[in-house]
PDB file of C-alpha atoms and ligand atoms in Angstrom:
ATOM      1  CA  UNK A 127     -16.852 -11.912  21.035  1.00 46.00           C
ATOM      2  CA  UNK A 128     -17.322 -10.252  17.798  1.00 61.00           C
ATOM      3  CA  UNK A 129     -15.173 -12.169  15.021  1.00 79.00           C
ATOM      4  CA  UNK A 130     -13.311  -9.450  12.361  1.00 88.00           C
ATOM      5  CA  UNK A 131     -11.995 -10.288   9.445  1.00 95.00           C
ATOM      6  CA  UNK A 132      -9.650  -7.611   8.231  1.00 98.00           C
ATOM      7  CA  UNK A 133      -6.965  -6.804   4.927  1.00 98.00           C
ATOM      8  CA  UNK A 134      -4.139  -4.580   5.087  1.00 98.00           C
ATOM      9  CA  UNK A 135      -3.650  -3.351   1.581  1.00 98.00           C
ATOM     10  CA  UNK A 136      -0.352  -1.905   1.792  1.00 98.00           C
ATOM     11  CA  UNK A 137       2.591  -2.634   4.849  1.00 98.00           C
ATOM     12  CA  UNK A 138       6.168  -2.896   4.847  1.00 98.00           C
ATOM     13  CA  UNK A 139       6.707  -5.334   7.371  1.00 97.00           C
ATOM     14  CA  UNK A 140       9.874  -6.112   6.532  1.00 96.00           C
ATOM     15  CA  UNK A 141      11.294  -2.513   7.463  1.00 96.00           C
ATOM     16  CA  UNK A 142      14.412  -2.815   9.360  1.00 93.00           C
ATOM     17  CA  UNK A 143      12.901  -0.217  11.738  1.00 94.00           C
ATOM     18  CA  UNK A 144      10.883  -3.023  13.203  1.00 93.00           C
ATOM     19  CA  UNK A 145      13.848  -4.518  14.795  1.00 91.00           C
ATOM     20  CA  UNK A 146      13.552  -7.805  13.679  1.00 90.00           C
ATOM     21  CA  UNK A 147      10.157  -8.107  15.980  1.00 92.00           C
ATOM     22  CA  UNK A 148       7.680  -9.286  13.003  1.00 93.00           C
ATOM     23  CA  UNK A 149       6.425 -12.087  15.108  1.00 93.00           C
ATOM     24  CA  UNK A 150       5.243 -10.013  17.801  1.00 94.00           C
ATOM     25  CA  UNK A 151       4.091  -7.673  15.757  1.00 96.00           C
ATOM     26  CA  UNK A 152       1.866 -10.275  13.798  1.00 96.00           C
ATOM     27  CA  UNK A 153       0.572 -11.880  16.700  1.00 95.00           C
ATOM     28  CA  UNK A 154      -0.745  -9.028  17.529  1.00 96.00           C
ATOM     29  CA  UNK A 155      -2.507  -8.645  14.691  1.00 97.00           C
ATOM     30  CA  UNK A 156      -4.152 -12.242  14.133  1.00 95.00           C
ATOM     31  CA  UNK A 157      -5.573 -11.031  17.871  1.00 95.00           C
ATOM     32  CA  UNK A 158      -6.764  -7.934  16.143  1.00 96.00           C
ATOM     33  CA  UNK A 159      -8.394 -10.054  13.463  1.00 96.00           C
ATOM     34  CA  UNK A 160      -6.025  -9.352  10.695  1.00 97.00           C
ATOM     35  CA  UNK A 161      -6.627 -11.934   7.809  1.00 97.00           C
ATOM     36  CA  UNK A 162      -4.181 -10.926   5.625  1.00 97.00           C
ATOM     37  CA  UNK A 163      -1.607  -7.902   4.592  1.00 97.00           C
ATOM     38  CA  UNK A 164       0.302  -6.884   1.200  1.00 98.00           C
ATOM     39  CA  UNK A 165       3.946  -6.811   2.106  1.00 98.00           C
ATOM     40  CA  UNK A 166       5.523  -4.286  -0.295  1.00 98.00           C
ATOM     41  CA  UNK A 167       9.860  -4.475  -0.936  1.00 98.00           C
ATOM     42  CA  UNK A 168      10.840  -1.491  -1.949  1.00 97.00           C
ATOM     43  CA  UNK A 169      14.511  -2.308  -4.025  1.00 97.00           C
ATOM     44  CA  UNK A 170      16.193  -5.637  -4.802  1.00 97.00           C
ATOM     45  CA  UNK A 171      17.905  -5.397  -1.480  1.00 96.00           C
ATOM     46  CA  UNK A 172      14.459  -5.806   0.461  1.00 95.00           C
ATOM     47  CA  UNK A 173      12.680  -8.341  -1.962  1.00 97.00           C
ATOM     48  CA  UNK A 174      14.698 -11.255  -0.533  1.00 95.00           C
ATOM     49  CA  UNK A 175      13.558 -10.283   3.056  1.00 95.00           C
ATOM     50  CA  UNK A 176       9.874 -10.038   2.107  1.00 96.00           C
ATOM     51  CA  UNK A 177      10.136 -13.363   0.250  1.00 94.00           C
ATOM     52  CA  UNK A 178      11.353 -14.740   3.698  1.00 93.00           C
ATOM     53  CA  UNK A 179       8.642 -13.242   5.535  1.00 92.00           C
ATOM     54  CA  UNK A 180       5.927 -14.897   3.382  1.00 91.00           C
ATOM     55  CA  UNK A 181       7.326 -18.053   3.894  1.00 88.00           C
ATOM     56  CA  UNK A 182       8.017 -17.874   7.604  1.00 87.00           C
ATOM     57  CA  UNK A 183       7.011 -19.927  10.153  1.00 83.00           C
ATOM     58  CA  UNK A 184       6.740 -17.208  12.598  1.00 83.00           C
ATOM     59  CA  UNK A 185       3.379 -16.092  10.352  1.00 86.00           C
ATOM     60  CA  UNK A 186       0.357 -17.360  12.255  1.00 86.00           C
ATOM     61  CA  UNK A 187      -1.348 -19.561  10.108  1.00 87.00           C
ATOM     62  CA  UNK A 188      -4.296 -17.698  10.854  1.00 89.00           C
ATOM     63  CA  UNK A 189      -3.002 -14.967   8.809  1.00 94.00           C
ATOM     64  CA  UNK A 190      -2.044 -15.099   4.995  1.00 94.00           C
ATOM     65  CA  UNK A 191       0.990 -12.376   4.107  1.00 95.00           C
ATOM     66  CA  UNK A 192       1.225 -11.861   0.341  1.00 96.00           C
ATOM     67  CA  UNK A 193       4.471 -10.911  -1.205  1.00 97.00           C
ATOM     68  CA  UNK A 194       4.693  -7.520  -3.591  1.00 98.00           C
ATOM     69  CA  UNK A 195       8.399  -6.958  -5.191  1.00 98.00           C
ATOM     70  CA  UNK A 196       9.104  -3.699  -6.624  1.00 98.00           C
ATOM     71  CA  UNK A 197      11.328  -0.656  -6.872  1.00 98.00           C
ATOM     72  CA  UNK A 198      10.239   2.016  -4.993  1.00 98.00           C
ATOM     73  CA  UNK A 199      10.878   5.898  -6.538  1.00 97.00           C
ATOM     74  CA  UNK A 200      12.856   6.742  -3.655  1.00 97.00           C
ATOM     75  CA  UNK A 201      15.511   3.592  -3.826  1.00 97.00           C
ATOM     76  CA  UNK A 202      16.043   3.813  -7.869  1.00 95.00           C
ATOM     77  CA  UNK A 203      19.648   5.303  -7.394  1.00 94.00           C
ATOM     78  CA  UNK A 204      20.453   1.626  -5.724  1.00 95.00           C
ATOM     79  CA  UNK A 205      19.089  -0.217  -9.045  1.00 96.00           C
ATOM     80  CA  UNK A 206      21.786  -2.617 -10.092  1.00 97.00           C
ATOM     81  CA  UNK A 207      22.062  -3.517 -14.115  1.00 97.00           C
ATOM     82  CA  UNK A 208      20.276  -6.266 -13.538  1.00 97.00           C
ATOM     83  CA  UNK A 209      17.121  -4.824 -11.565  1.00 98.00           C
ATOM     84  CA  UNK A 210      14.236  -5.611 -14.171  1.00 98.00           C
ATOM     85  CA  UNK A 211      15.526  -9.574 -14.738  1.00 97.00           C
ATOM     86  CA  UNK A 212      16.063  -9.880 -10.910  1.00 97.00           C
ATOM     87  CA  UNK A 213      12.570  -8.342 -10.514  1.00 97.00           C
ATOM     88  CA  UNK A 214      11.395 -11.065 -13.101  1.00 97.00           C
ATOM     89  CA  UNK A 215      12.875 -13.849 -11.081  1.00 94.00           C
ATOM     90  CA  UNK A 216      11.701 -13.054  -8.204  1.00 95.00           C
ATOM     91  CA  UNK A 217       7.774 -13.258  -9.818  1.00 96.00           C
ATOM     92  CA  UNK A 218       8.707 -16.290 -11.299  1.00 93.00           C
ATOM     93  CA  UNK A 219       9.170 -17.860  -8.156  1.00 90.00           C
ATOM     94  CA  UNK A 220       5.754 -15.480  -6.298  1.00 93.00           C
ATOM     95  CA  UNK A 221       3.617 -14.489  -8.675  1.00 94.00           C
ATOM     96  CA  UNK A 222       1.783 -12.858  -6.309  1.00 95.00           C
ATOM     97  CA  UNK A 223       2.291  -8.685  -6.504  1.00 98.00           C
ATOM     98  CA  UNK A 224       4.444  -6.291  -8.399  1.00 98.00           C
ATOM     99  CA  UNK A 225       5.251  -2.861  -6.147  1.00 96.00           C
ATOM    100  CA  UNK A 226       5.573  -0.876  -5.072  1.00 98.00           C
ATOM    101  CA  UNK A 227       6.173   1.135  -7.781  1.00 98.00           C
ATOM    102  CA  UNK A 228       5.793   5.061  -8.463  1.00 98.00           C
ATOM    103  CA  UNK A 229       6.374   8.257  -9.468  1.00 98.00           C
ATOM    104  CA  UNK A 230       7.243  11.184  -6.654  1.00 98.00           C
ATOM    105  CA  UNK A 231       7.603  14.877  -7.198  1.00 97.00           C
ATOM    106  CA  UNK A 232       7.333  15.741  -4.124  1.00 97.00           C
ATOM    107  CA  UNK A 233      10.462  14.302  -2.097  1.00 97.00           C
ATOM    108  CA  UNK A 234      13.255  17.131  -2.044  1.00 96.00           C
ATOM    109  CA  UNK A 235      16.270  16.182  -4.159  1.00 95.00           C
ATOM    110  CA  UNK A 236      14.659  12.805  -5.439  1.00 96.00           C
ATOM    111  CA  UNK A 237      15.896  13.295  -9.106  1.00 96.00           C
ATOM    112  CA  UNK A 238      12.758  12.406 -11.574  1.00 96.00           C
ATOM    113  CA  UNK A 239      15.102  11.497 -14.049  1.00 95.00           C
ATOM    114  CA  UNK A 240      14.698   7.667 -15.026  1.00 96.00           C
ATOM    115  CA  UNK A 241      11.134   7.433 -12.800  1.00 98.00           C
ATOM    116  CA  UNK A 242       8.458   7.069 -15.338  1.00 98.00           C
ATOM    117  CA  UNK A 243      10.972   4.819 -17.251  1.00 98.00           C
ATOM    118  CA  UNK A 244      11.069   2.027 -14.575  1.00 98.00           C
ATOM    119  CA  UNK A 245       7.574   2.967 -13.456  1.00 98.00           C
ATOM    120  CA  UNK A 246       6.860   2.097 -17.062  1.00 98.00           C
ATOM    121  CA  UNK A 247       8.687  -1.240 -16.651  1.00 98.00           C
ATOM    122  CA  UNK A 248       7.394  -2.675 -13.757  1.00 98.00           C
ATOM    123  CA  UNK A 249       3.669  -1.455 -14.749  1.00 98.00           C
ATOM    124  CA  UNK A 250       4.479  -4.017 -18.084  1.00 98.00           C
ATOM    125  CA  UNK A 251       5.445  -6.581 -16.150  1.00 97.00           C
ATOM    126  CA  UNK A 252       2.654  -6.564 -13.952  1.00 98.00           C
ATOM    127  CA  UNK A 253       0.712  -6.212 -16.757  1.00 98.00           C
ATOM    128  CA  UNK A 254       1.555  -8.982 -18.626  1.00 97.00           C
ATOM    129  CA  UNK A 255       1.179 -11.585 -15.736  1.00 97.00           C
ATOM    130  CA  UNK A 256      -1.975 -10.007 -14.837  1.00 97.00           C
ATOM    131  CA  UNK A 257      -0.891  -9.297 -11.109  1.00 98.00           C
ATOM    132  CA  UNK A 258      -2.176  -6.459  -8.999  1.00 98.00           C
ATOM    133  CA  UNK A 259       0.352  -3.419  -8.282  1.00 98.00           C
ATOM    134  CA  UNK A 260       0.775  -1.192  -5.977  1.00 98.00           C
ATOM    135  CA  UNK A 261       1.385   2.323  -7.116  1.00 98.00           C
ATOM    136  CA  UNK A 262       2.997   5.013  -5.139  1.00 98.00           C
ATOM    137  CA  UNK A 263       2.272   8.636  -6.376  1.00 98.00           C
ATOM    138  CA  UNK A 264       3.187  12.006  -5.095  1.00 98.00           C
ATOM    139  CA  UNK A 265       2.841  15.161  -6.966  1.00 97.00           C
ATOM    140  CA  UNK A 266       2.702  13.337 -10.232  1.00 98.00           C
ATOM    141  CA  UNK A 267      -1.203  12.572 -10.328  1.00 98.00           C
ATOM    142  CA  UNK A 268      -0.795  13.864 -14.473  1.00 98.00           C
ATOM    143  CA  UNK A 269       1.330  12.067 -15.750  1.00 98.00           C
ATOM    144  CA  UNK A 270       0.050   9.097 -13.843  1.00 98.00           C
ATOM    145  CA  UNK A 271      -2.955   9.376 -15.756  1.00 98.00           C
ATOM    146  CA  UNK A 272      -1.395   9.583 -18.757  1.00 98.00           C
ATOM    147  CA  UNK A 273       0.843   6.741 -18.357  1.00 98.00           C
ATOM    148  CA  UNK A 274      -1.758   4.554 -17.193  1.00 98.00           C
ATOM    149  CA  UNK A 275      -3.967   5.378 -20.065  1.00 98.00           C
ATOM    150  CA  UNK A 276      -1.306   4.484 -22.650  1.00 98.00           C
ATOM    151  CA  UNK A 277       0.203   1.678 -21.059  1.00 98.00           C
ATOM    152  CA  UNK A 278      -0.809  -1.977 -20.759  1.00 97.00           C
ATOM    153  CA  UNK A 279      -2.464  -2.447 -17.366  1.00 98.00           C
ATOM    154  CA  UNK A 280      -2.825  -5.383 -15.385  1.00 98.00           C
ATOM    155  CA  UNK A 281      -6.190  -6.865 -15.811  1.00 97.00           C
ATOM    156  CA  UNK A 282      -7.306  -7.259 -12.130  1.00 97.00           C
ATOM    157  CA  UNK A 283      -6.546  -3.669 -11.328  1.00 98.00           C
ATOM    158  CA  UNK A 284      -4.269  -1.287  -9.464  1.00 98.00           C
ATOM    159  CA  UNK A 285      -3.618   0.225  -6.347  1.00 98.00           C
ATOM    160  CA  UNK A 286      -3.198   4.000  -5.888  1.00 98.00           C
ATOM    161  CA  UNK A 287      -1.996   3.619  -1.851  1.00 98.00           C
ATOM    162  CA  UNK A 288      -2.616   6.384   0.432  1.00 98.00           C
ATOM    163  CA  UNK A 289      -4.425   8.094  -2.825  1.00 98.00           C
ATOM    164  CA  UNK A 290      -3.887  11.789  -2.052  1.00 98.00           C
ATOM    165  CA  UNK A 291      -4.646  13.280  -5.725  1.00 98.00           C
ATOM    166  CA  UNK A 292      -7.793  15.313  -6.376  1.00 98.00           C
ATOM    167  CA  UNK A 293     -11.180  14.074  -5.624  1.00 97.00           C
ATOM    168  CA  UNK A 294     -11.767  14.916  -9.618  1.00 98.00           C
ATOM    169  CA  UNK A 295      -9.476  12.206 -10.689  1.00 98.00           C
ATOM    170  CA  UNK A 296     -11.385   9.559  -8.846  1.00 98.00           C
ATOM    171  CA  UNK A 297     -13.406   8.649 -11.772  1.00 98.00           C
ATOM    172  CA  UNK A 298     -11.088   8.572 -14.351  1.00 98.00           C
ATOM    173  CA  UNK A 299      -8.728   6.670 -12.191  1.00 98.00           C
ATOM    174  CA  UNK A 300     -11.570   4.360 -11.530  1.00 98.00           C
ATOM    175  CA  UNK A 301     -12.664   3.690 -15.054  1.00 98.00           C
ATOM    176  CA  UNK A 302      -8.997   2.116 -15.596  1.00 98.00           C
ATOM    177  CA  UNK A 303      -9.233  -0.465 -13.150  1.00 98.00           C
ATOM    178  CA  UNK A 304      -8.041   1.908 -10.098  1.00 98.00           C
ATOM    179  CA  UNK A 305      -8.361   0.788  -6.000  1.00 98.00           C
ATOM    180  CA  UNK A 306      -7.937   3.457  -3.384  1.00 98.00           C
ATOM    181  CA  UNK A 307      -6.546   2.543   0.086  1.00 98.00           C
ATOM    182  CA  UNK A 308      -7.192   5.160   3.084  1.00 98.00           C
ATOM    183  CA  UNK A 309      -4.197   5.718   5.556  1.00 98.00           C
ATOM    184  CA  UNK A 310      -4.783   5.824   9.227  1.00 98.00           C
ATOM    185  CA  UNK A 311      -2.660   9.299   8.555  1.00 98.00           C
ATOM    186  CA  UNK A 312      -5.722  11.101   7.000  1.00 98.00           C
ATOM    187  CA  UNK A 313      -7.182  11.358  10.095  1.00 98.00           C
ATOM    188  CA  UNK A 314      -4.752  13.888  11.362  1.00 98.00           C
ATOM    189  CA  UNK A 315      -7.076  17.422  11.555  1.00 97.00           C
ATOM    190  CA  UNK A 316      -4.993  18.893   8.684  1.00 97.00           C
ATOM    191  CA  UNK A 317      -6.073  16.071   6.289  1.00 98.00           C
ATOM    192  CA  UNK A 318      -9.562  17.669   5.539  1.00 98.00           C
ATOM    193  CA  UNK A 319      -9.028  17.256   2.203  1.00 98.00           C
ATOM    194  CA  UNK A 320      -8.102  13.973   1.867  1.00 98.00           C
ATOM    195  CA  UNK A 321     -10.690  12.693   3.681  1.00 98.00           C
ATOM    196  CA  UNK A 322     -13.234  14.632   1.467  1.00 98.00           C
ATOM    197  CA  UNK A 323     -11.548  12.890  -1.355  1.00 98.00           C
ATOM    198  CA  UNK A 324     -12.342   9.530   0.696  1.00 98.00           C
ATOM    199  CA  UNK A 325     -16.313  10.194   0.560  1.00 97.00           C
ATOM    200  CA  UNK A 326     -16.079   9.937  -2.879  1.00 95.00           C
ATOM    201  CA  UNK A 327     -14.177   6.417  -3.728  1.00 98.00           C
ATOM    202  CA  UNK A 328     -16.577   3.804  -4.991  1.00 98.00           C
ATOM    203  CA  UNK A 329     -17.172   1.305  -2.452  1.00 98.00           C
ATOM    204  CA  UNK A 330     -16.472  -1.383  -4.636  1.00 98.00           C
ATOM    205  CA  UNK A 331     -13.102   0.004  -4.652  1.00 98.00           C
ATOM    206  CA  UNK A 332     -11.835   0.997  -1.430  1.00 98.00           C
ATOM    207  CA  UNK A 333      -9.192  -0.334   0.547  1.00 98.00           C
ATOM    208  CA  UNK A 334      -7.711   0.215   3.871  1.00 98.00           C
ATOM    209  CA  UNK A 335      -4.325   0.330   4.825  1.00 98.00           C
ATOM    210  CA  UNK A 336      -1.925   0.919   7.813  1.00 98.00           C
ATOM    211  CA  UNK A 337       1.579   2.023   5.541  1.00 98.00           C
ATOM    212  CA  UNK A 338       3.334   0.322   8.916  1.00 98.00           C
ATOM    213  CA  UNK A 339       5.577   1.175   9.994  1.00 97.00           C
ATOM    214  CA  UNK A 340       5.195   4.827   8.332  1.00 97.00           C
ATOM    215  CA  UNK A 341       1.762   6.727   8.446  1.00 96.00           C
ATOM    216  CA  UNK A 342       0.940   6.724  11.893  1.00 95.00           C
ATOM    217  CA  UNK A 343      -2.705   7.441  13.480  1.00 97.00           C
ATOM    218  CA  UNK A 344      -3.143  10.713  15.852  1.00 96.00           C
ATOM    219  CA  UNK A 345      -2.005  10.020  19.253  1.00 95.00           C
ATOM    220  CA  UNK A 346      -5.563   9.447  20.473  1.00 96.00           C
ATOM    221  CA  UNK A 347      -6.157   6.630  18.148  1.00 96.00           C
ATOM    222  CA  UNK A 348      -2.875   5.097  18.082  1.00 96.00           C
ATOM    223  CA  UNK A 349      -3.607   1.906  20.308  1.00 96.00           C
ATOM    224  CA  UNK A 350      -0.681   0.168  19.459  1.00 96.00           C
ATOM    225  CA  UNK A 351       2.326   2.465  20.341  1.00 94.00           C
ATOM    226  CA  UNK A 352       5.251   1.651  19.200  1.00 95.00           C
ATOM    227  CA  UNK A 353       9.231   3.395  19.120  1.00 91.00           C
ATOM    228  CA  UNK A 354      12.115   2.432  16.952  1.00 88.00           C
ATOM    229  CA  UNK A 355      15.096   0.978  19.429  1.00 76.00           C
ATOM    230  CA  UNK A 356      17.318   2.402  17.462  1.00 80.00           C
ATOM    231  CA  UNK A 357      16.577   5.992  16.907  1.00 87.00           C
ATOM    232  CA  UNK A 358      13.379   6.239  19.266  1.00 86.00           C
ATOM    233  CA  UNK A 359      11.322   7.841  16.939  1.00 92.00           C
ATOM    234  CA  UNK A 360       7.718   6.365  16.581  1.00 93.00           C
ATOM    235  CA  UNK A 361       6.255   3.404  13.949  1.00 96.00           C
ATOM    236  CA  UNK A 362       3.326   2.677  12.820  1.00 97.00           C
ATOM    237  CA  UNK A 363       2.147  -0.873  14.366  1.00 98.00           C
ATOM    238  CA  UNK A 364       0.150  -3.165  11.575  1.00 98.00           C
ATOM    239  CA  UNK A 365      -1.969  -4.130  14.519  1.00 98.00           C
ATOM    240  CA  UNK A 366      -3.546  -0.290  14.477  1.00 98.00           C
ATOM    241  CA  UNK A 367      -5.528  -1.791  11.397  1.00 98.00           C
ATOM    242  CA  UNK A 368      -8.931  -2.179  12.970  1.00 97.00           C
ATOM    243  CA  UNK A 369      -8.831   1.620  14.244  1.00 98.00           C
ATOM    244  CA  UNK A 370      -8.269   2.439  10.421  1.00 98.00           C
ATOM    245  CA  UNK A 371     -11.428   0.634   9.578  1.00 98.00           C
ATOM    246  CA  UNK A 372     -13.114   2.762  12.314  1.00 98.00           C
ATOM    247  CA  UNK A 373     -12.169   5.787  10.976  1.00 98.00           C
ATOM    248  CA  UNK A 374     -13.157   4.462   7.736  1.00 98.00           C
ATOM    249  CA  UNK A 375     -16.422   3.903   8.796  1.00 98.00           C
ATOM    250  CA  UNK A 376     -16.695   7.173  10.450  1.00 98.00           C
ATOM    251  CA  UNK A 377     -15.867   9.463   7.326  1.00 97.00           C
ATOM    252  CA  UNK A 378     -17.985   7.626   5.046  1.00 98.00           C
ATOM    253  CA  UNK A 379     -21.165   7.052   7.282  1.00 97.00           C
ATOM    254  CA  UNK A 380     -21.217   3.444   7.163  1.00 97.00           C
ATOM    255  CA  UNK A 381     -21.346   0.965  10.268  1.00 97.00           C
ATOM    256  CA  UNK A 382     -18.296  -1.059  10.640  1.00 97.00           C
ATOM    257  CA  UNK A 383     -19.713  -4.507   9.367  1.00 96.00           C
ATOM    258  CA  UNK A 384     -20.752  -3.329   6.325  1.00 97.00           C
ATOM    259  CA  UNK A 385     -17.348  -1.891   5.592  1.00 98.00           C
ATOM    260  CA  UNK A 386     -15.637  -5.098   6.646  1.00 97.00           C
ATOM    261  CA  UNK A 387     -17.670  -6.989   4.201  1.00 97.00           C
ATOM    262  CA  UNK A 388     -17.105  -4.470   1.298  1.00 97.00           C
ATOM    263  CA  UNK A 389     -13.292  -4.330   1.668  1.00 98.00           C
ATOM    264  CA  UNK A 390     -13.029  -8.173   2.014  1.00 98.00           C
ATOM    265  CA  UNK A 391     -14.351  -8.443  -0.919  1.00 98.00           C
ATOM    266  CA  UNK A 392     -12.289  -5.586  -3.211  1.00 98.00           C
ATOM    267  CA  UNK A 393      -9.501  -6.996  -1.523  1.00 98.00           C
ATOM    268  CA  UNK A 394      -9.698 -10.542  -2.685  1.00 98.00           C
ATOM    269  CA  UNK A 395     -10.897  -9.508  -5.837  1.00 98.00           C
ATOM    270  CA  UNK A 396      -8.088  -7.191  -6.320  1.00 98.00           C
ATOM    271  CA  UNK A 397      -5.302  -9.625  -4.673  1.00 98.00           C
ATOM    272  CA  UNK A 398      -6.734 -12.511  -4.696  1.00 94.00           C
ATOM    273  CA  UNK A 399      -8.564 -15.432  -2.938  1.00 84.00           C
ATOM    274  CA  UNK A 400      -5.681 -17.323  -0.986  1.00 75.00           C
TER     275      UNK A 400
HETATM  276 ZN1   ZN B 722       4.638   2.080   0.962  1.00 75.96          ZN
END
């Protein structure tokens, strides 16, 4: 049997959605031949959770989860006082990943008031400790530039997840230190664009990611179906991450090994070696 080796670059495991099923879920994915995946929290309310799940015993030790704390654009209304020291603390104890962390202009009646100034906080932090971020960014692809060309950055990159800006700004995102993860979601037939965009990431900086439980593949290549309990709408199983890499492959002409060996490499430079 052929032996993959594959990275998740951005997952929120932790999401409530998932029913509290995380070890099912994960054993599916060490069968799948996931290695490791970023777990993103999203407010302070989540980063406890994710800080659990990292140090679980229900993680097959075949599988390495790292930890990201950060507050998401859409959960800054919930931002207690004390957000930036709790978000301090909690890197003291895993300095492993700040995010995820963004600016969004596109969600209706998310007020943009106060985003680039916690954006801008976070992005310091990470920068000072040198750890990789994840960056979230809808609608806002201009003032992300600017922000990340006047800010410190940290040292061993960034992520721009599910990178949906134009296929110009590639470059100039690059030259800062920018990684580019592609969503199982692009290959929806109304994605053209984004998947042009995709052609044109440097391979030594592409990622792949699953977004689970959000960002869900067509039907057709969804292998691992999966419905919340609760409201019986569908997720996004981590274990779909393989089929990502295939479509991967597909758009950019390449044969699946060699794009397992290129992202295991950006990934662990960008994250990490464990
Ligand atoms: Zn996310």
């Amino acid at each position: 049997m052929k032996s993959f080796r594959l990275y998740d670059a951005h997952t929120h495991l932790q999401d409530e959605r998932f029913g509290g099923c995380q070890a099912e879920l994960l054993a599916a994915c060490t069968r799948e031949g996931v290695a490791s995946m970023v777990v993103n929290g999203s407010c302070e309310e989540d980063w406890p959770q994710v800080l659990a799940l990292a140090g679980s015993t229900t993680v097959p030790t075949a599988l390495r989860i790292l930890p990201s704390f950060g507050y998401h654009p859409w959960y800054l209304h919930e931002r207690t006082g004390d957000w930036l020291k709790n978000l301090s603390r909690m890197l003291d104890a895993v300095p492993s990943a700040v995010g995820e962390i963004g600016l969004d202009r596109w969600k209706p009646d998310l007020p943009y008031d106060g985003q680039e100034e916690v954006f801008i906080a976070q992005l310091r932090l990470a920068a000072e400790r040198n750890l990789p971020v994840s960056i979230h960014c809808l609608q806002a692809w201009g003032r992300m530039l600017e922000i990340l060309k006047s800010e410190p950055r940290p040292a061993c990159g960034f992520l721009l997840h599910s990178y949906g800006g134009p296929k110009e700004m590639v470059k100039p995102f690059a030259e800062l230190g920018a990684y580019f993860s592609l969503p199982g979601y692009y290959a929806h037939e109304r994605k053209a664009r984004q998947r042009e965009t995709f052609k044109h990431v440097p391979a030594e900086r592409l990622l792949i990611e699953t977004d689970a439980p959000d960002q869900s593949l067509p039907e057709e290549r969804n292998r691992f179906p999966l419905t919340d309990c609760g409201t019986g709408k569908a997720l996004n199983h981590p274990a779909n991450l393989r089929e990502v890499y295939e479509f991967a492959a597909e758009i950019r002409g390449v044969s699946l090994e060699l794009l397992m060996s290129e992202i295991e490499v950006n990934f662990l430079r960008l994250f990490g070696q464990p």
